[in-house]
């Protein structure tokens, strides 16, 4: 099959979170099965250009219809490691992709509506006719709408769309302007409850809802989260829309890329290790301590890696720092906060906690350091409020770092409690799970992990190794997506 992925992120060139990992990892998996995969991204100024090889012009004058006129774009193409990617460069005065950041501007909806339009225009004009267009999250929700309402009438009637939702919280709501800009005129037609009208605000259209209504297949990124989105307020108002479209909606767990997230070959860690030489993990622990000026003692390292926002349970992360320090453990945090209040809180904590030889907080985004922490830590906490899939616990398992997670979303599908899991045998349990969203529950699960580390080190090692044996590669998700694509392309 010929598959084109259209997304706002693709690791490692541009990554704000798990979406970037998924776009890259899934593309690689599909290519390894013999499919032809191309990725279309905006050409941001803030990309990691050192990860792109052979960048060159692929399409010179792409004139993208926009608000009745045209915007001059060009398209460049290059290899992100082994993945062929196309980058849409807009030359308008709006500089949609030259903002020094990926998200967070007031006109984000218009920026990504424009990107979606430009990506389709590129496919149309360059004669590319993929079997499947796979698009992701609200940023590309208008793609199936435009494809089936406009582009199908201009020679793209055979393309099918798989639409993956990585986060229901951000849906992309905007007014009539987005319709007029993209050429989806006739607001009265789209402002309907069964089309794009926002379920909570009748004066807004909702990009994600458009994706759900128009795509041939819709999924979120774990089976449990698919259930939560349909039947609880985790669906953020889209529950009725998902109910109407339930026959084409499912949950497919994300995988991780074995070349990138693998302690046996990871280029970012000083000492490789696997099940056979697990003791070498300790050398990475030593390296992390040296790098962060932590004391070299016999305490476990508890870690957190992730965005510092409400979704990730910041108050619980904050609590876990002190609970770990009070219970004979070290704590390492790597996180970035986009909300000023949260950033200020952690900056403040950092200003004195980093003087503690058992604690280090690193605020910012650092891919290389993340690899070292996964390899060095003993325990990873993931106390999320909600978690569509979660990659940090999956990566931790691969690195023999025991996850302590809250039982929501994809965390339920990937982590099985050492003491209490009723569905999985002792030999496949791989972490600790708590359910209530309060500090007592967190302390209990984190406490059980620390107890096992201190009192039963051999059992703790056995648990860590059981995690390493779990297969959360792209193999199984690749099977599912392949089956989805096969299914929709014949419809
Ligand atoms: P989300 O997509 O909600 O941010 P996921 O757990 O699905 O969360 O994916 C997070 C990804 O981003 C993981 O690969 C994680 O290692 C990475 N990551 C998150 N924060 C940072 C950071 N501050 N520095 C480096 N990598 C990070």
mmCIF file with all atom_site columns, C-alpha atoms in Angstrom, residues 157-355:
data_model
loop_
_atom_site.group_PDB
_atom_site.id
_atom_site.type_symbol
_atom_site.label_atom_id
_atom_site.label_alt_id
_atom_site.label_comp_id
_atom_site.label_asym_id
_atom_site.label_entity_id
_atom_site.label_seq_id
_atom_site.pdbx_PDB_ins_code
_atom_site.Cartn_x
_atom_site.Cartn_y
_atom_site.Cartn_z
_atom_site.occupancy
_atom_site.B_iso_or_equiv
_atom_site.pdbx_formal_charge
_atom_site.auth_seq_id
_atom_site.auth_comp_id
_atom_site.auth_asym_id
_atom_site.auth_atom_id
_atom_site.pdbx_PDB_model_num
ATOM 1   C CA . UNK A 1 157 ? -12.055 10.090  -5.037 1.00 0.00 ? 157 UNK A CA 1
ATOM 2   C CA . UNK A 1 158 ? -10.144 6.886   -4.257 1.00 0.00 ? 158 UNK A CA 1
ATOM 3   C CA . UNK A 1 159 ? -8.227  8.029   -1.207 1.00 0.00 ? 159 UNK A CA 1
ATOM 4   C CA . UNK A 1 160 ? -9.284  6.767   2.218  1.00 0.00 ? 160 UNK A CA 1
ATOM 5   C CA . UNK A 1 161 ? -8.563  8.275   5.641  1.00 0.00 ? 161 UNK A CA 1
ATOM 6   C CA . UNK A 1 162 ? -7.546  6.758   8.950  1.00 0.00 ? 162 UNK A CA 1
ATOM 7   C CA . UNK A 1 163 ? -7.780  9.375   11.712 1.00 0.00 ? 163 UNK A CA 1
ATOM 8   C CA . UNK A 1 164 ? -5.959  8.827   15.024 1.00 0.00 ? 164 UNK A CA 1
ATOM 9   C CA . UNK A 1 165 ? -6.792  10.800  18.140 1.00 0.00 ? 165 UNK A CA 1
ATOM 10  C CA . UNK A 1 166 ? -3.942  11.115  20.610 1.00 0.00 ? 166 UNK A CA 1
ATOM 11  C CA . UNK A 1 167 ? -5.610  13.594  22.949 1.00 0.00 ? 167 UNK A CA 1
ATOM 12  C CA . UNK A 1 168 ? -9.313  14.455  23.218 1.00 0.00 ? 168 UNK A CA 1
ATOM 13  C CA . UNK A 1 169 ? -8.568  17.496  25.346 1.00 0.00 ? 169 UNK A CA 1
ATOM 14  C CA . UNK A 1 170 ? -7.421  19.585  22.411 1.00 0.00 ? 170 UNK A CA 1
ATOM 15  C CA . UNK A 1 171 ? -10.033 19.532  19.659 1.00 0.00 ? 171 UNK A CA 1
ATOM 16  C CA . UNK A 1 172 ? -9.440  22.707  17.678 1.00 0.00 ? 172 UNK A CA 1
ATOM 17  C CA . UNK A 1 173 ? -12.551 24.854  17.799 1.00 0.00 ? 173 UNK A CA 1
ATOM 18  C CA . UNK A 1 174 ? -12.843 27.931  15.636 1.00 0.00 ? 174 UNK A CA 1
ATOM 19  C CA . UNK A 1 175 ? -15.417 30.104  13.895 1.00 0.00 ? 175 UNK A CA 1
ATOM 20  C CA . UNK A 1 176 ? -16.605 30.458  10.338 1.00 0.00 ? 176 UNK A CA 1
ATOM 21  C CA . UNK A 1 177 ? -13.210 31.886  9.341  1.00 0.00 ? 177 UNK A CA 1
ATOM 22  C CA . UNK A 1 178 ? -11.598 28.426  9.197  1.00 0.00 ? 178 UNK A CA 1
ATOM 23  C CA . UNK A 1 179 ? -14.270 27.287  6.741  1.00 0.00 ? 179 UNK A CA 1
ATOM 24  C CA . UNK A 1 180 ? -13.943 30.334  4.525  1.00 0.00 ? 180 UNK A CA 1
ATOM 25  C CA . UNK A 1 181 ? -10.129 30.165  4.606  1.00 0.00 ? 181 UNK A CA 1
ATOM 26  C CA . UNK A 1 182 ? -9.996  26.551  3.478  1.00 0.00 ? 182 UNK A CA 1
ATOM 27  C CA . UNK A 1 183 ? -12.704 27.013  0.839  1.00 0.00 ? 183 UNK A CA 1
ATOM 28  C CA . UNK A 1 184 ? -15.248 24.935  2.755  1.00 0.00 ? 184 UNK A CA 1
ATOM 29  C CA . UNK A 1 185 ? -17.747 27.702  2.200  1.00 0.00 ? 185 UNK A CA 1
ATOM 30  C CA . UNK A 1 186 ? -21.435 27.156  3.013  1.00 0.00 ? 186 UNK A CA 1
ATOM 31  C CA . UNK A 1 187 ? -21.173 27.609  6.823  1.00 0.00 ? 187 UNK A CA 1
ATOM 32  C CA . UNK A 1 188 ? -24.868 26.703  7.181  1.00 0.00 ? 188 UNK A CA 1
ATOM 33  C CA . UNK A 1 189 ? -24.042 23.233  5.804  1.00 0.00 ? 189 UNK A CA 1
ATOM 34  C CA . UNK A 1 190 ? -21.127 22.594  8.193  1.00 0.00 ? 190 UNK A CA 1
ATOM 35  C CA . UNK A 1 191 ? -22.654 24.216  11.284 1.00 0.00 ? 191 UNK A CA 1
ATOM 36  C CA . UNK A 1 192 ? -24.871 21.184  11.817 1.00 0.00 ? 192 UNK A CA 1
ATOM 37  C CA . UNK A 1 193 ? -24.817 18.804  14.816 1.00 0.00 ? 193 UNK A CA 1
ATOM 38  C CA . UNK A 1 194 ? -24.115 15.842  12.541 1.00 0.00 ? 194 UNK A CA 1
ATOM 39  C CA . UNK A 1 195 ? -21.235 17.626  10.799 1.00 0.00 ? 195 UNK A CA 1
ATOM 40  C CA . UNK A 1 196 ? -18.717 20.046  12.300 1.00 0.00 ? 196 UNK A CA 1
ATOM 41  C CA . UNK A 1 197 ? -20.712 22.067  14.814 1.00 0.00 ? 197 UNK A CA 1
ATOM 42  C CA . UNK A 1 198 ? -19.025 21.915  18.214 1.00 0.00 ? 198 UNK A CA 1
ATOM 43  C CA . UNK A 1 199 ? -21.100 19.854  20.662 1.00 0.00 ? 199 UNK A CA 1
ATOM 44  C CA . UNK A 1 200 ? -20.631 22.458  23.410 1.00 0.00 ? 200 UNK A CA 1
ATOM 45  C CA . UNK A 1 201 ? -20.520 25.728  21.477 1.00 0.00 ? 201 UNK A CA 1
ATOM 46  C CA . UNK A 1 202 ? -23.000 26.120  18.617 1.00 0.00 ? 202 UNK A CA 1
ATOM 47  C CA . UNK A 1 203 ? -21.044 29.082  17.230 1.00 0.00 ? 203 UNK A CA 1
ATOM 48  C CA . UNK A 1 204 ? -17.854 27.096  16.671 1.00 0.00 ? 204 UNK A CA 1
ATOM 49  C CA . UNK A 1 205 ? -16.810 24.353  14.318 1.00 0.00 ? 205 UNK A CA 1
ATOM 50  C CA . UNK A 1 206 ? -14.750 21.547  15.802 1.00 0.00 ? 206 UNK A CA 1
ATOM 51  C CA . UNK A 1 207 ? -11.831 20.183  13.756 1.00 0.00 ? 207 UNK A CA 1
ATOM 52  C CA . UNK A 1 208 ? -11.636 16.890  15.665 1.00 0.00 ? 208 UNK A CA 1
ATOM 53  C CA . UNK A 1 209 ? -15.339 16.294  15.287 1.00 0.00 ? 209 UNK A CA 1
ATOM 54  C CA . UNK A 1 210 ? -14.893 16.857  11.550 1.00 0.00 ? 210 UNK A CA 1
ATOM 55  C CA . UNK A 1 211 ? -12.186 14.190  11.542 1.00 0.00 ? 211 UNK A CA 1
ATOM 56  C CA . UNK A 1 212 ? -14.452 11.725  13.354 1.00 0.00 ? 212 UNK A CA 1
ATOM 57  C CA . UNK A 1 213 ? -17.478 12.369  11.147 1.00 0.00 ? 213 UNK A CA 1
ATOM 58  C CA . UNK A 1 214 ? -15.657 12.210  7.811  1.00 0.00 ? 214 UNK A CA 1
ATOM 59  C CA . UNK A 1 215 ? -12.783 9.718   8.240  1.00 0.00 ? 215 UNK A CA 1
ATOM 60  C CA . UNK A 1 216 ? -13.236 6.127   7.131  1.00 0.00 ? 216 UNK A CA 1
ATOM 61  C CA . UNK A 1 217 ? -11.761 4.831   10.372 1.00 0.00 ? 217 UNK A CA 1
ATOM 62  C CA . UNK A 1 218 ? -11.132 6.580   13.679 1.00 0.00 ? 218 UNK A CA 1
ATOM 63  C CA . UNK A 1 219 ? -9.079  5.364   16.579 1.00 0.00 ? 219 UNK A CA 1
ATOM 64  C CA . UNK A 1 220 ? -7.586  6.516   19.781 1.00 0.00 ? 220 UNK A CA 1
ATOM 65  C CA . UNK A 1 221 ? -4.358  5.073   21.072 1.00 0.00 ? 221 UNK A CA 1
ATOM 66  C CA . UNK A 1 222 ? -5.389  2.353   23.521 1.00 0.00 ? 222 UNK A CA 1
ATOM 67  C CA . UNK A 1 223 ? -8.412  0.107   23.976 1.00 0.00 ? 223 UNK A CA 1
ATOM 68  C CA . UNK A 1 224 ? -9.132  1.361   27.491 1.00 0.00 ? 224 UNK A CA 1
ATOM 69  C CA . UNK A 1 225 ? -8.977  5.004   26.437 1.00 0.00 ? 225 UNK A CA 1
ATOM 70  C CA . UNK A 1 226 ? -11.374 4.251   23.575 1.00 0.00 ? 226 UNK A CA 1
ATOM 71  C CA . UNK A 1 227 ? -13.840 3.015   26.176 1.00 0.00 ? 227 UNK A CA 1
ATOM 72  C CA . UNK A 1 228 ? -13.209 6.053   28.437 1.00 0.00 ? 228 UNK A CA 1
ATOM 73  C CA . UNK A 1 229 ? -13.731 8.451   25.529 1.00 0.00 ? 229 UNK A CA 1
ATOM 74  C CA . UNK A 1 230 ? -17.053 6.881   24.595 1.00 0.00 ? 230 UNK A CA 1
ATOM 75  C CA . UNK A 1 231 ? -18.524 6.430   28.037 1.00 0.00 ? 231 UNK A CA 1
ATOM 76  C CA . UNK A 1 232 ? -16.989 9.033   30.368 1.00 0.00 ? 232 UNK A CA 1
ATOM 77  C CA . UNK A 1 233 ? -16.295 12.755  30.299 1.00 0.00 ? 233 UNK A CA 1
ATOM 78  C CA . UNK A 1 234 ? -12.757 11.917  29.114 1.00 0.00 ? 234 UNK A CA 1
ATOM 79  C CA . UNK A 1 235 ? -14.358 12.227  25.646 1.00 0.00 ? 235 UNK A CA 1
ATOM 80  C CA . UNK A 1 236 ? -14.512 15.986  26.365 1.00 0.00 ? 236 UNK A CA 1
ATOM 81  C CA . UNK A 1 237 ? -17.941 16.445  24.797 1.00 0.00 ? 237 UNK A CA 1
ATOM 82  C CA . UNK A 1 238 ? -17.392 14.159  21.800 1.00 0.00 ? 238 UNK A CA 1
ATOM 83  C CA . UNK A 1 239 ? -19.128 11.125  23.388 1.00 0.00 ? 239 UNK A CA 1
ATOM 84  C CA . UNK A 1 240 ? -22.352 11.551  21.363 1.00 0.00 ? 240 UNK A CA 1
ATOM 85  C CA . UNK A 1 241 ? -20.372 11.864  18.126 1.00 0.00 ? 241 UNK A CA 1
ATOM 86  C CA . UNK A 1 242 ? -18.372 8.732   18.963 1.00 0.00 ? 242 UNK A CA 1
ATOM 87  C CA . UNK A 1 243 ? -21.617 6.914   19.740 1.00 0.00 ? 243 UNK A CA 1
ATOM 88  C CA . UNK A 1 244 ? -23.020 7.774   16.306 1.00 0.00 ? 244 UNK A CA 1
ATOM 89  C CA . UNK A 1 245 ? -19.790 6.593   14.670 1.00 0.00 ? 245 UNK A CA 1
ATOM 90  C CA . UNK A 1 246 ? -19.099 3.659   16.994 1.00 0.00 ? 246 UNK A CA 1
ATOM 91  C CA . UNK A 1 247 ? -18.889 1.149   14.133 1.00 0.00 ? 247 UNK A CA 1
ATOM 92  C CA . UNK A 1 248 ? -15.769 2.796   12.756 1.00 0.00 ? 248 UNK A CA 1
ATOM 93  C CA . UNK A 1 249 ? -14.151 3.675   16.113 1.00 0.00 ? 249 UNK A CA 1
ATOM 94  C CA . UNK A 1 250 ? -11.603 1.625   18.065 1.00 0.00 ? 250 UNK A CA 1
ATOM 95  C CA . UNK A 1 251 ? -8.492  1.703   20.233 1.00 0.00 ? 251 UNK A CA 1
ATOM 96  C CA . UNK A 1 252 ? -5.039  0.651   19.018 1.00 0.00 ? 252 UNK A CA 1
ATOM 97  C CA . UNK A 1 253 ? -2.175  0.729   21.488 1.00 0.00 ? 253 UNK A CA 1
ATOM 98  C CA . UNK A 1 254 ? 0.956   2.626   20.462 1.00 0.00 ? 254 UNK A CA 1
ATOM 99  C CA . UNK A 1 255 ? 4.255   0.824   20.171 1.00 0.00 ? 255 UNK A CA 1
ATOM 100 C CA . UNK A 1 256 ? 7.845   1.939   20.565 1.00 0.00 ? 256 UNK A CA 1
ATOM 101 C CA . UNK A 1 257 ? 10.559  1.809   17.974 1.00 0.00 ? 257 UNK A CA 1
ATOM 102 C CA . UNK A 1 258 ? 13.069  -0.918  18.804 1.00 0.00 ? 258 UNK A CA 1
ATOM 103 C CA . UNK A 1 259 ? 16.016  0.834   17.128 1.00 0.00 ? 259 UNK A CA 1
ATOM 104 C CA . UNK A 1 260 ? 15.548  3.976   19.175 1.00 0.00 ? 260 UNK A CA 1
ATOM 105 C CA . UNK A 1 261 ? 14.212  2.747   22.503 1.00 0.00 ? 261 UNK A CA 1
ATOM 106 C CA . UNK A 1 262 ? 16.364  -0.244  23.237 1.00 0.00 ? 262 UNK A CA 1
ATOM 107 C CA . UNK A 1 263 ? 19.073  -0.417  25.941 1.00 0.00 ? 263 UNK A CA 1
ATOM 108 C CA . UNK A 1 264 ? 21.003  -2.952  23.864 1.00 0.00 ? 264 UNK A CA 1
ATOM 109 C CA . UNK A 1 265 ? 21.693  -0.458  21.056 1.00 0.00 ? 265 UNK A CA 1
ATOM 110 C CA . UNK A 1 266 ? 20.775  2.980   22.415 1.00 0.00 ? 266 UNK A CA 1
ATOM 111 C CA . UNK A 1 267 ? 23.392  5.471   21.187 1.00 0.00 ? 267 UNK A CA 1
ATOM 112 C CA . UNK A 1 268 ? 22.603  7.958   23.950 1.00 0.00 ? 268 UNK A CA 1
ATOM 113 C CA . UNK A 1 269 ? 23.600  5.782   26.902 1.00 0.00 ? 269 UNK A CA 1
ATOM 114 C CA . UNK A 1 270 ? 27.166  5.036   27.975 1.00 0.00 ? 270 UNK A CA 1
ATOM 115 C CA . UNK A 1 271 ? 26.683  1.305   28.659 1.00 0.00 ? 271 UNK A CA 1
ATOM 116 C CA . UNK A 1 272 ? 24.444  -1.058  26.771 1.00 0.00 ? 272 UNK A CA 1
ATOM 117 C CA . UNK A 1 273 ? 22.617  -3.827  28.606 1.00 0.00 ? 273 UNK A CA 1
ATOM 118 C CA . UNK A 1 274 ? 19.884  -6.384  28.173 1.00 0.00 ? 274 UNK A CA 1
ATOM 119 C CA . UNK A 1 275 ? 18.377  -9.288  30.089 1.00 0.00 ? 275 UNK A CA 1
ATOM 120 C CA . UNK A 1 276 ? 21.652  -11.197 29.971 1.00 0.00 ? 276 UNK A CA 1
ATOM 121 C CA . UNK A 1 277 ? 23.827  -8.426  31.368 1.00 0.00 ? 277 UNK A CA 1
ATOM 122 C CA . UNK A 1 278 ? 21.260  -6.531  33.400 1.00 0.00 ? 278 UNK A CA 1
ATOM 123 C CA . UNK A 1 279 ? 23.922  -5.632  35.982 1.00 0.00 ? 279 UNK A CA 1
ATOM 124 C CA . UNK A 1 280 ? 25.298  -3.106  33.454 1.00 0.00 ? 280 UNK A CA 1
ATOM 125 C CA . UNK A 1 281 ? 22.244  -0.945  34.032 1.00 0.00 ? 281 UNK A CA 1
ATOM 126 C CA . UNK A 1 282 ? 24.011  0.129   37.241 1.00 0.00 ? 282 UNK A CA 1
ATOM 127 C CA . UNK A 1 283 ? 26.776  1.753   35.168 1.00 0.00 ? 283 UNK A CA 1
ATOM 128 C CA . UNK A 1 284 ? 24.196  4.038   33.582 1.00 0.00 ? 284 UNK A CA 1
ATOM 129 C CA . UNK A 1 285 ? 22.909  4.879   37.044 1.00 0.00 ? 285 UNK A CA 1
ATOM 130 C CA . UNK A 1 286 ? 26.428  5.879   37.985 1.00 0.00 ? 286 UNK A CA 1
ATOM 131 C CA . UNK A 1 287 ? 26.761  7.960   34.792 1.00 0.00 ? 287 UNK A CA 1
ATOM 132 C CA . UNK A 1 288 ? 23.504  9.810   35.493 1.00 0.00 ? 288 UNK A CA 1
ATOM 133 C CA . UNK A 1 289 ? 24.593  10.526  39.050 1.00 0.00 ? 289 UNK A CA 1
ATOM 134 C CA . UNK A 1 290 ? 27.923  11.864  37.819 1.00 0.00 ? 290 UNK A CA 1
ATOM 135 C CA . UNK A 1 291 ? 26.204  14.037  35.256 1.00 0.00 ? 291 UNK A CA 1
ATOM 136 C CA . UNK A 1 292 ? 23.643  15.471  37.670 1.00 0.00 ? 292 UNK A CA 1
ATOM 137 C CA . UNK A 1 293 ? 26.014  15.606  40.667 1.00 0.00 ? 293 UNK A CA 1
ATOM 138 C CA . UNK A 1 294 ? 23.918  13.194  42.701 1.00 0.00 ? 294 UNK A CA 1
ATOM 139 C CA . UNK A 1 295 ? 25.322  11.213  45.621 1.00 0.00 ? 295 UNK A CA 1
ATOM 140 C CA . UNK A 1 296 ? 26.546  7.722   44.790 1.00 0.00 ? 296 UNK A CA 1
ATOM 141 C CA . UNK A 1 297 ? 24.742  5.692   47.456 1.00 0.00 ? 297 UNK A CA 1
ATOM 142 C CA . UNK A 1 298 ? 22.588  2.570   47.592 1.00 0.00 ? 298 UNK A CA 1
ATOM 143 C CA . UNK A 1 299 ? 19.268  4.371   47.157 1.00 0.00 ? 299 UNK A CA 1
ATOM 144 C CA . UNK A 1 300 ? 16.974  3.722   44.218 1.00 0.00 ? 300 UNK A CA 1
ATOM 145 C CA . UNK A 1 301 ? 16.389  6.502   41.669 1.00 0.00 ? 301 UNK A CA 1
ATOM 146 C CA . UNK A 1 302 ? 12.737  7.396   41.183 1.00 0.00 ? 302 UNK A CA 1
ATOM 147 C CA . UNK A 1 303 ? 12.170  9.405   37.992 1.00 0.00 ? 303 UNK A CA 1
ATOM 148 C CA . UNK A 1 304 ? 9.547   11.379  36.114 1.00 0.00 ? 304 UNK A CA 1
ATOM 149 C CA . UNK A 1 305 ? 9.804   12.353  32.445 1.00 0.00 ? 305 UNK A CA 1
ATOM 150 C CA . UNK A 1 306 ? 7.038   14.260  30.734 1.00 0.00 ? 306 UNK A CA 1
ATOM 151 C CA . UNK A 1 307 ? 5.136   17.431  30.108 1.00 0.00 ? 307 UNK A CA 1
ATOM 152 C CA . UNK A 1 308 ? 4.419   19.205  33.373 1.00 0.00 ? 308 UNK A CA 1
ATOM 153 C CA . UNK A 1 309 ? 0.734   19.888  33.004 1.00 0.00 ? 309 UNK A CA 1
ATOM 154 C CA . UNK A 1 310 ? -2.575  18.957  34.581 1.00 0.00 ? 310 UNK A CA 1
ATOM 155 C CA . UNK A 1 311 ? -2.913  15.878  32.362 1.00 0.00 ? 311 UNK A CA 1
ATOM 156 C CA . UNK A 1 312 ? 0.265   14.410  33.804 1.00 0.00 ? 312 UNK A CA 1
ATOM 157 C CA . UNK A 1 313 ? -0.851  14.915  37.424 1.00 0.00 ? 313 UNK A CA 1
ATOM 158 C CA . UNK A 1 314 ? 1.628   17.641  38.383 1.00 0.00 ? 314 UNK A CA 1
ATOM 159 C CA . UNK A 1 315 ? 0.424   17.820  41.961 1.00 0.00 ? 315 UNK A CA 1
ATOM 160 C CA . UNK A 1 316 ? 1.125   14.093  42.320 1.00 0.00 ? 316 UNK A CA 1
ATOM 161 C CA . UNK A 1 317 ? 4.560   14.483  40.715 1.00 0.00 ? 317 UNK A CA 1
ATOM 162 C CA . UNK A 1 318 ? 5.305   17.234  43.184 1.00 0.00 ? 318 UNK A CA 1
ATOM 163 C CA . UNK A 1 319 ? 4.179   15.013  46.042 1.00 0.00 ? 319 UNK A CA 1
ATOM 164 C CA . UNK A 1 320 ? 6.219   12.061  44.767 1.00 0.00 ? 320 UNK A CA 1
ATOM 165 C CA . UNK A 1 321 ? 9.428   14.101  44.914 1.00 0.00 ? 321 UNK A CA 1
ATOM 166 C CA . UNK A 1 322 ? 9.095   14.663  48.644 1.00 0.00 ? 322 UNK A CA 1
ATOM 167 C CA . UNK A 1 323 ? 7.749   11.209  49.363 1.00 0.00 ? 323 UNK A CA 1
ATOM 168 C CA . UNK A 1 324 ? 10.755  9.643   47.632 1.00 0.00 ? 324 UNK A CA 1
ATOM 169 C CA . UNK A 1 325 ? 13.260  11.867  49.424 1.00 0.00 ? 325 UNK A CA 1
ATOM 170 C CA . UNK A 1 326 ? 11.617  11.019  52.759 1.00 0.00 ? 326 UNK A CA 1
ATOM 171 C CA . UNK A 1 327 ? 11.757  7.300   52.035 1.00 0.00 ? 327 UNK A CA 1
ATOM 172 C CA . UNK A 1 328 ? 15.355  6.606   51.256 1.00 0.00 ? 328 UNK A CA 1
ATOM 173 C CA . UNK A 1 329 ? 15.215  7.268   47.527 1.00 0.00 ? 329 UNK A CA 1
ATOM 174 C CA . UNK A 1 330 ? 16.658  9.767   45.060 1.00 0.00 ? 330 UNK A CA 1
ATOM 175 C CA . UNK A 1 331 ? 14.471  11.672  42.620 1.00 0.00 ? 331 UNK A CA 1
ATOM 176 C CA . UNK A 1 332 ? 15.188  12.896  39.080 1.00 0.00 ? 332 UNK A CA 1
ATOM 177 C CA . UNK A 1 333 ? 12.705  14.923  37.054 1.00 0.00 ? 333 UNK A CA 1
ATOM 178 C CA . UNK A 1 334 ? 12.908  15.934  33.398 1.00 0.00 ? 334 UNK A CA 1
ATOM 179 C CA . UNK A 1 335 ? 9.945   17.999  32.294 1.00 0.00 ? 335 UNK A CA 1
ATOM 180 C CA . UNK A 1 336 ? 8.788   21.102  30.573 1.00 0.00 ? 336 UNK A CA 1
ATOM 181 C CA . UNK A 1 337 ? 5.843   23.262  31.553 1.00 0.00 ? 337 UNK A CA 1
ATOM 182 C CA . UNK A 1 338 ? 4.041   25.489  29.104 1.00 0.00 ? 338 UNK A CA 1
ATOM 183 C CA . UNK A 1 339 ? 1.797   27.034  31.777 1.00 0.00 ? 339 UNK A CA 1
ATOM 184 C CA . UNK A 1 340 ? 3.642   29.868  33.538 1.00 0.00 ? 340 UNK A CA 1
ATOM 185 C CA . UNK A 1 341 ? 2.176   28.998  36.972 1.00 0.00 ? 341 UNK A CA 1
ATOM 186 C CA . UNK A 1 342 ? 3.414   25.406  36.820 1.00 0.00 ? 342 UNK A CA 1
ATOM 187 C CA . UNK A 1 343 ? 6.757   26.460  35.419 1.00 0.00 ? 343 UNK A CA 1
ATOM 188 C CA . UNK A 1 344 ? 7.210   28.956  38.267 1.00 0.00 ? 344 UNK A CA 1
ATOM 189 C CA . UNK A 1 345 ? 6.358   26.294  40.860 1.00 0.00 ? 345 UNK A CA 1
ATOM 190 C CA . UNK A 1 346 ? 8.958   23.846  39.561 1.00 0.00 ? 346 UNK A CA 1
ATOM 191 C CA . UNK A 1 347 ? 11.558  26.595  39.029 1.00 0.00 ? 347 UNK A CA 1
ATOM 192 C CA . UNK A 1 348 ? 11.065  27.494  42.655 1.00 0.00 ? 348 UNK A CA 1
ATOM 193 C CA . UNK A 1 349 ? 11.414  23.864  43.802 1.00 0.00 ? 349 UNK A CA 1
ATOM 194 C CA . UNK A 1 350 ? 14.465  23.437  41.655 1.00 0.00 ? 350 UNK A CA 1
ATOM 195 C CA . UNK A 1 351 ? 16.175  26.491  43.156 1.00 0.00 ? 351 UNK A CA 1
ATOM 196 C CA . UNK A 1 352 ? 16.661  24.699  46.455 1.00 0.00 ? 352 UNK A CA 1
ATOM 197 C CA . UNK A 1 353 ? 16.051  20.989  45.723 1.00 0.00 ? 353 UNK A CA 1
ATOM 198 C CA . UNK A 1 354 ? 18.996  20.826  43.344 1.00 0.00 ? 354 UNK A CA 1
ATOM 199 C CA . UNK A 1 355 ? 21.245  21.495  46.339 1.00 0.00 ? 355 UNK A CA 1
#
